XYZ file of C-alpha atoms in Angstrom:
355
model
C -88.554 110.605 -30.945
C -88.017 112.969 -28.041
C -87.701 110.470 -25.239
C -86.197 107.011 -25.249
C -88.841 105.720 -22.867
C -90.866 103.114 -24.694
C -94.071 104.172 -22.972
C -93.691 107.861 -23.803
C -93.243 109.114 -27.337
C -94.675 112.608 -27.603
C -95.270 114.027 -31.054
C -95.711 117.718 -31.541
C -99.239 118.682 -32.398
C -100.595 115.227 -31.730
C -101.986 113.518 -28.683
C -99.676 110.739 -27.523
C -100.937 107.437 -26.148
C -99.708 108.443 -22.752
C -102.061 111.431 -22.565
C -105.118 109.642 -23.911
C -107.530 108.445 -21.207
C -107.691 104.724 -20.580
C -110.912 102.819 -21.253
C -112.081 103.544 -17.733
C -111.521 107.268 -18.292
C -108.454 107.465 -16.040
C -105.177 109.059 -17.031
C -102.084 106.838 -17.346
C -100.407 106.333 -13.986
C -97.397 108.524 -14.628
C -99.554 111.569 -15.454
C -102.316 110.812 -12.993
C -101.740 114.180 -11.325
C -102.477 116.156 -14.493
C -105.822 117.026 -16.020
C -106.095 116.045 -19.726
C -105.473 119.610 -20.918
C -102.344 119.854 -18.791
C -101.100 116.438 -19.928
C -101.447 117.493 -23.567
C -99.407 120.627 -22.900
C -96.689 118.524 -21.247
C -96.450 116.423 -24.413
C -96.199 119.506 -26.653
C -93.628 121.096 -24.334
C -91.383 118.009 -24.395
C -91.639 117.862 -28.182
C -90.659 121.539 -28.276
C -87.590 120.880 -26.110
C -86.369 118.110 -28.375
C -87.302 119.441 -31.811
C -86.871 123.208 -31.448
C -84.596 123.677 -28.440
C -82.513 120.697 -29.651
C -82.022 119.324 -26.159
C -80.557 115.855 -25.854
C -82.897 112.912 -25.136
C -81.317 112.593 -21.671
C -82.073 116.238 -20.825
C -85.645 115.982 -22.112
C -86.188 112.845 -20.056
C -84.841 114.581 -16.937
C -87.167 117.571 -17.497
C -90.096 115.247 -18.020
C -89.335 113.441 -14.770
C -89.058 116.702 -12.829
C -92.357 118.097 -14.114
C -94.085 114.785 -13.521
C -92.932 114.910 -9.884
C -94.031 118.546 -9.606
C -97.520 117.840 -10.941
C -97.816 114.697 -8.836
C -96.982 116.633 -5.679
C -99.452 119.396 -6.523
C -102.203 116.853 -7.162
C -101.665 115.356 -3.706
C -101.313 118.849 -2.230
C -104.643 120.075 -3.624
C -106.450 116.757 -3.633
C -107.301 116.804 -7.346
C -105.752 116.740 -10.780
C -103.946 119.878 -11.850
C -105.550 122.049 -14.511
C -103.938 124.926 -16.380
C -106.013 127.352 -14.323
C -104.629 125.865 -11.120
C -101.087 126.288 -12.423
C -101.809 129.940 -13.226
C -103.083 130.513 -9.712
C -100.234 128.833 -7.848
C -99.020 130.687 -4.762
C -95.399 130.893 -3.728
C -96.254 128.889 -0.621
C -97.336 126.002 -2.893
C -93.966 126.001 -4.645
C -92.169 126.215 -1.304
C -94.183 123.236 -0.089
C -92.974 121.284 -3.128
C -89.370 122.245 -2.390
C -89.730 121.216 1.252
C -91.242 117.907 0.158
C -88.341 117.204 -2.181
C -85.850 118.208 0.525
C -87.590 115.687 2.751
C -86.891 113.049 0.124
C -83.206 113.765 0.620
C -82.336 115.464 -2.673
C -79.548 118.045 -2.698
C -79.586 121.667 -3.728
C -78.328 120.985 -7.258
C -81.065 118.426 -7.964
C -83.692 120.722 -6.468
C -82.480 123.588 -8.647
C -82.816 121.390 -11.725
C -86.337 120.367 -10.670
C -87.314 124.027 -10.432
C -85.706 124.703 -13.802
C -87.884 122.028 -15.389
C -91.062 123.405 -13.840
C -90.123 126.951 -14.868
C -89.407 125.852 -18.414
C -92.882 124.305 -18.630
C -94.416 127.471 -17.182
C -92.633 129.677 -19.740
C -93.849 127.382 -22.507
C -97.435 127.810 -21.324
C -97.013 131.578 -21.266
C -95.644 131.642 -24.812
C -98.612 129.571 -25.918
C -100.954 132.089 -24.278
C -102.051 129.550 -21.685
C -100.125 130.851 -18.723
C -102.002 134.107 -18.249
C -104.936 134.596 -15.940
C -106.567 137.251 -13.843
C -103.807 137.103 -11.270
C -106.115 137.857 -8.349
C -105.894 136.606 -4.811
C -103.502 136.931 -1.914
C -100.254 135.092 -1.711
C -99.791 134.845 -5.439
C -96.341 135.054 -6.947
C -95.099 137.938 -8.977
C -96.093 138.043 -12.598
C -99.707 139.291 -12.445
C -101.527 136.202 -13.546
C -98.686 134.329 -15.209
C -97.313 131.184 -13.611
C -95.329 133.654 -11.552
C -95.031 131.761 -8.299
C -92.286 129.687 -9.885
C -90.247 132.715 -10.927
C -90.789 134.420 -7.569
C -89.054 131.606 -5.689
C -85.331 132.053 -5.224
C -83.304 129.098 -6.422
C -81.657 127.097 -3.631
C -78.027 127.821 -2.924
C -75.607 125.123 -3.891
C -72.068 124.665 -2.766
C -69.679 125.316 -5.616
C -67.165 122.536 -6.011
C -64.194 122.898 -8.306
C -63.317 120.081 -10.690
C -60.381 118.000 -9.474
C -57.892 117.508 -12.312
C -55.172 114.902 -12.328
C -51.510 115.800 -12.234
C -49.750 115.730 -15.595
C -47.655 112.608 -14.942
C -50.482 110.200 -13.983
C -52.734 111.645 -16.696
C -50.123 110.653 -19.273
C -49.580 107.209 -17.740
C -53.240 106.233 -18.078
C -52.595 105.159 -21.660
C -49.759 102.814 -20.670
C -51.164 99.346 -21.362
C -48.384 97.872 -19.227
C -50.283 99.008 -16.131
C -52.928 96.398 -16.968
C -50.554 93.557 -17.788
C -52.082 91.326 -15.131
C -55.612 91.582 -16.543
C -57.091 88.851 -18.707
C -57.806 91.175 -21.614
C -57.094 90.821 -25.311
C -54.498 93.230 -26.713
C -57.043 94.996 -28.919
C -59.243 95.750 -25.880
C -56.294 97.275 -24.019
C -55.416 99.319 -27.116
C -59.027 100.475 -27.432
C -59.212 101.646 -23.825
C -55.908 103.475 -24.139
C -57.126 105.263 -27.276
C -60.359 106.391 -25.607
C -58.567 107.711 -22.514
C -56.032 109.467 -24.720
C -58.857 111.281 -26.523
C -60.450 112.356 -23.248
C -57.212 113.870 -21.972
C -55.533 114.843 -25.228
C -58.557 116.558 -26.811
C -60.762 117.331 -23.800
C -63.693 115.266 -25.043
C -66.670 114.188 -23.025
C -66.936 110.411 -22.862
C -70.165 110.550 -24.905
C -68.351 112.554 -27.582
C -65.466 110.098 -27.807
C -67.749 107.070 -27.984
C -69.973 108.863 -30.497
C -67.162 109.085 -33.065
C -67.590 107.168 -36.298
C -64.738 105.287 -37.942
C -64.739 107.758 -40.835
C -64.244 110.701 -38.448
C -60.638 109.670 -37.918
C -59.781 107.697 -41.044
C -61.476 109.918 -43.641
C -59.177 111.601 -46.198
C -58.288 115.075 -45.025
C -59.125 114.310 -41.396
C -55.494 115.073 -40.552
C -54.791 116.149 -37.002
C -58.314 117.314 -36.162
C -61.726 115.715 -35.839
C -65.299 116.972 -35.681
C -67.243 115.882 -32.609
C -70.923 116.298 -31.779
C -71.340 117.927 -28.381
C -74.257 118.906 -26.193
C -77.312 120.119 -28.070
C -76.042 118.245 -31.143
C -73.604 121.096 -31.791
C -70.564 120.103 -33.868
C -67.110 121.464 -33.131
C -63.654 120.787 -34.450
C -60.952 119.731 -32.001
C -57.259 119.016 -32.557
C -55.854 115.531 -32.033
C -52.217 115.136 -31.038
C -49.961 112.801 -33.010
C -49.489 110.382 -30.037
C -53.276 110.110 -29.708
C -53.650 109.395 -33.434
C -51.023 106.663 -33.110
C -52.937 105.017 -30.263
C -56.133 105.111 -32.321
C -54.304 103.611 -35.301
C -52.927 100.808 -33.098
C -56.410 100.010 -31.853
C -57.890 99.993 -35.379
C -55.110 97.673 -36.584
C -55.727 95.203 -33.742
C -59.539 95.360 -33.679
C -60.981 92.024 -34.902
C -64.151 93.657 -36.200
C -64.520 95.459 -39.491
C -65.083 99.110 -38.642
C -67.455 100.411 -41.312
C -67.109 104.146 -41.976
C -70.549 105.026 -40.596
C -70.314 102.685 -37.603
C -68.899 103.549 -34.146
C -65.127 103.808 -34.015
C -64.943 102.195 -30.580
C -66.721 98.857 -30.190
C -67.330 96.463 -27.343
C -66.216 92.865 -26.938
C -69.041 91.617 -29.184
C -68.662 94.299 -31.831
C -71.481 96.568 -30.721
C -71.167 100.194 -29.532
C -68.867 100.571 -26.548
C -70.640 101.358 -23.274
C -69.406 104.319 -21.193
C -69.569 102.035 -18.174
C -66.675 99.995 -19.581
C -64.424 103.059 -19.620
C -65.545 103.983 -16.105
C -64.531 100.521 -14.897
C -61.187 100.883 -16.656
C -60.567 104.113 -14.759
C -61.438 102.387 -11.493
C -58.760 99.776 -12.136
C -56.197 102.387 -13.146
C -56.916 104.414 -10.015
C -55.696 101.489 -7.974
C -52.617 100.981 -10.133
C -51.624 104.656 -9.932
C -52.886 105.304 -6.388
C -55.290 108.006 -7.574
C -58.285 109.362 -5.617
C -61.885 108.452 -6.422
C -62.275 111.808 -8.156
C -60.093 110.428 -10.982
C -62.945 109.619 -13.370
C -63.136 109.727 -17.171
C -64.663 113.200 -16.937
C -61.770 114.327 -14.734
C -59.536 113.868 -17.778
C -61.515 116.595 -19.535
C -60.953 118.869 -16.525
C -57.278 117.963 -16.601
C -57.061 118.887 -20.284
C -58.465 122.371 -19.622
C -56.505 122.975 -16.424
C -53.173 121.918 -17.894
C -53.729 124.059 -20.999
C -54.576 127.078 -18.870
C -51.591 126.471 -16.607
C -49.294 126.629 -19.636
C -50.674 129.958 -20.798
C -53.619 128.792 -22.919
C -56.173 131.442 -23.900
C -59.436 131.100 -21.980
C -61.590 131.844 -25.034
C -59.740 129.220 -27.078
C -60.196 126.663 -24.283
C -63.912 127.486 -24.246
C -64.147 126.626 -27.949
C -62.139 123.435 -27.533
C -64.405 122.257 -24.716
C -67.589 123.270 -26.518
C -68.865 125.440 -23.655
C -71.764 127.682 -24.656
C -70.809 130.290 -22.075
C -67.389 131.639 -21.123
C -68.484 131.680 -17.466
C -68.525 127.874 -17.525
C -64.905 127.813 -18.652
C -63.855 130.386 -16.066
C -64.033 127.811 -13.261
C -60.662 126.605 -14.469
C -59.103 129.969 -13.630
C -60.017 129.307 -10.000
C -58.357 125.893 -10.185
C -55.174 127.392 -11.551
C -55.198 130.115 -8.890
C -55.479 127.443 -6.194
C -52.480 125.637 -7.684
C -50.402 128.834 -7.649
C -51.369 129.537 -4.046
C -50.381 126.006 -3.061
C -46.967 126.445 -4.689
C -46.604 129.805 -2.926
C -47.485 128.353 0.479
C -45.111 125.423 0.026
C -42.118 127.348 -1.315
C -42.185 131.000 -0.292
C -39.918 131.713 2.702
C -42.533 133.935 4.321
C -45.561 131.770 3.611
């Protein structure tokens, strides 16, 4: 299943219910802007993203939503459902009109860039299938000579680069102190669980989805030792080290947990024994922000940034940090060099006699 939406389950090479016409001959509401041939290609494209590109269900769903909005706008723009031929003959002014429309809805540059990325991905899929090429005639067409080139001819919107905001070392360490939550009406095993999750986020640089995706056997299996294998973005596994204090916190949680943690079941469970929701950990961080007087930028994901920044500040190798974080590109990891440079400049300004 590519998407978790109950009303949309595309299967590669087959026509999903969502693209079949209703009894009155009309397309389902969510693809009303697409002609049947275009709707079928959308289904095959989404199946391709999930099965062959190995994108996560969340990413596939976001791409689907963006292309649905794009086709819906074009249908209103042209006054009829969008065929493959119409997509081939798009002009750059049509794409700019879509961008202006989305800007009018109040979306930011980052969201608009992602919307364009989804539309471009669909266009490239059509071209690879031999359905994105046409005669390429007419004025005002985008580059590409008959391909869905208007999308590639448009320059992506500029977005303001914001650096991650890591926590200082001292408060990052104190987040696992259950004494900070002594006034809360929480059972000891719940406090131990939350401390173990936060320790993994900071101590191993995990994403919250990676920490909550761990199975009980990932930590307790023979030979697991001081490292675990996590499943990151794109379902890519990677091995990360786990510090002894973090392992102790996990062991304390497991010992206190009232539920039997089967090897193939989630390591971290909720109050009723089911999988732990990320929202619970987000709420925990909100409470701890107040206790430690931290800014709103102190989120669970900020602990991952803190992990990378603190490693780099102590001389960690950038390539090694890339592997620990599971970044596909080194350029993604390089943002932390800017953070460390800012920290050095701040120290310089505050301490140098001539600053």
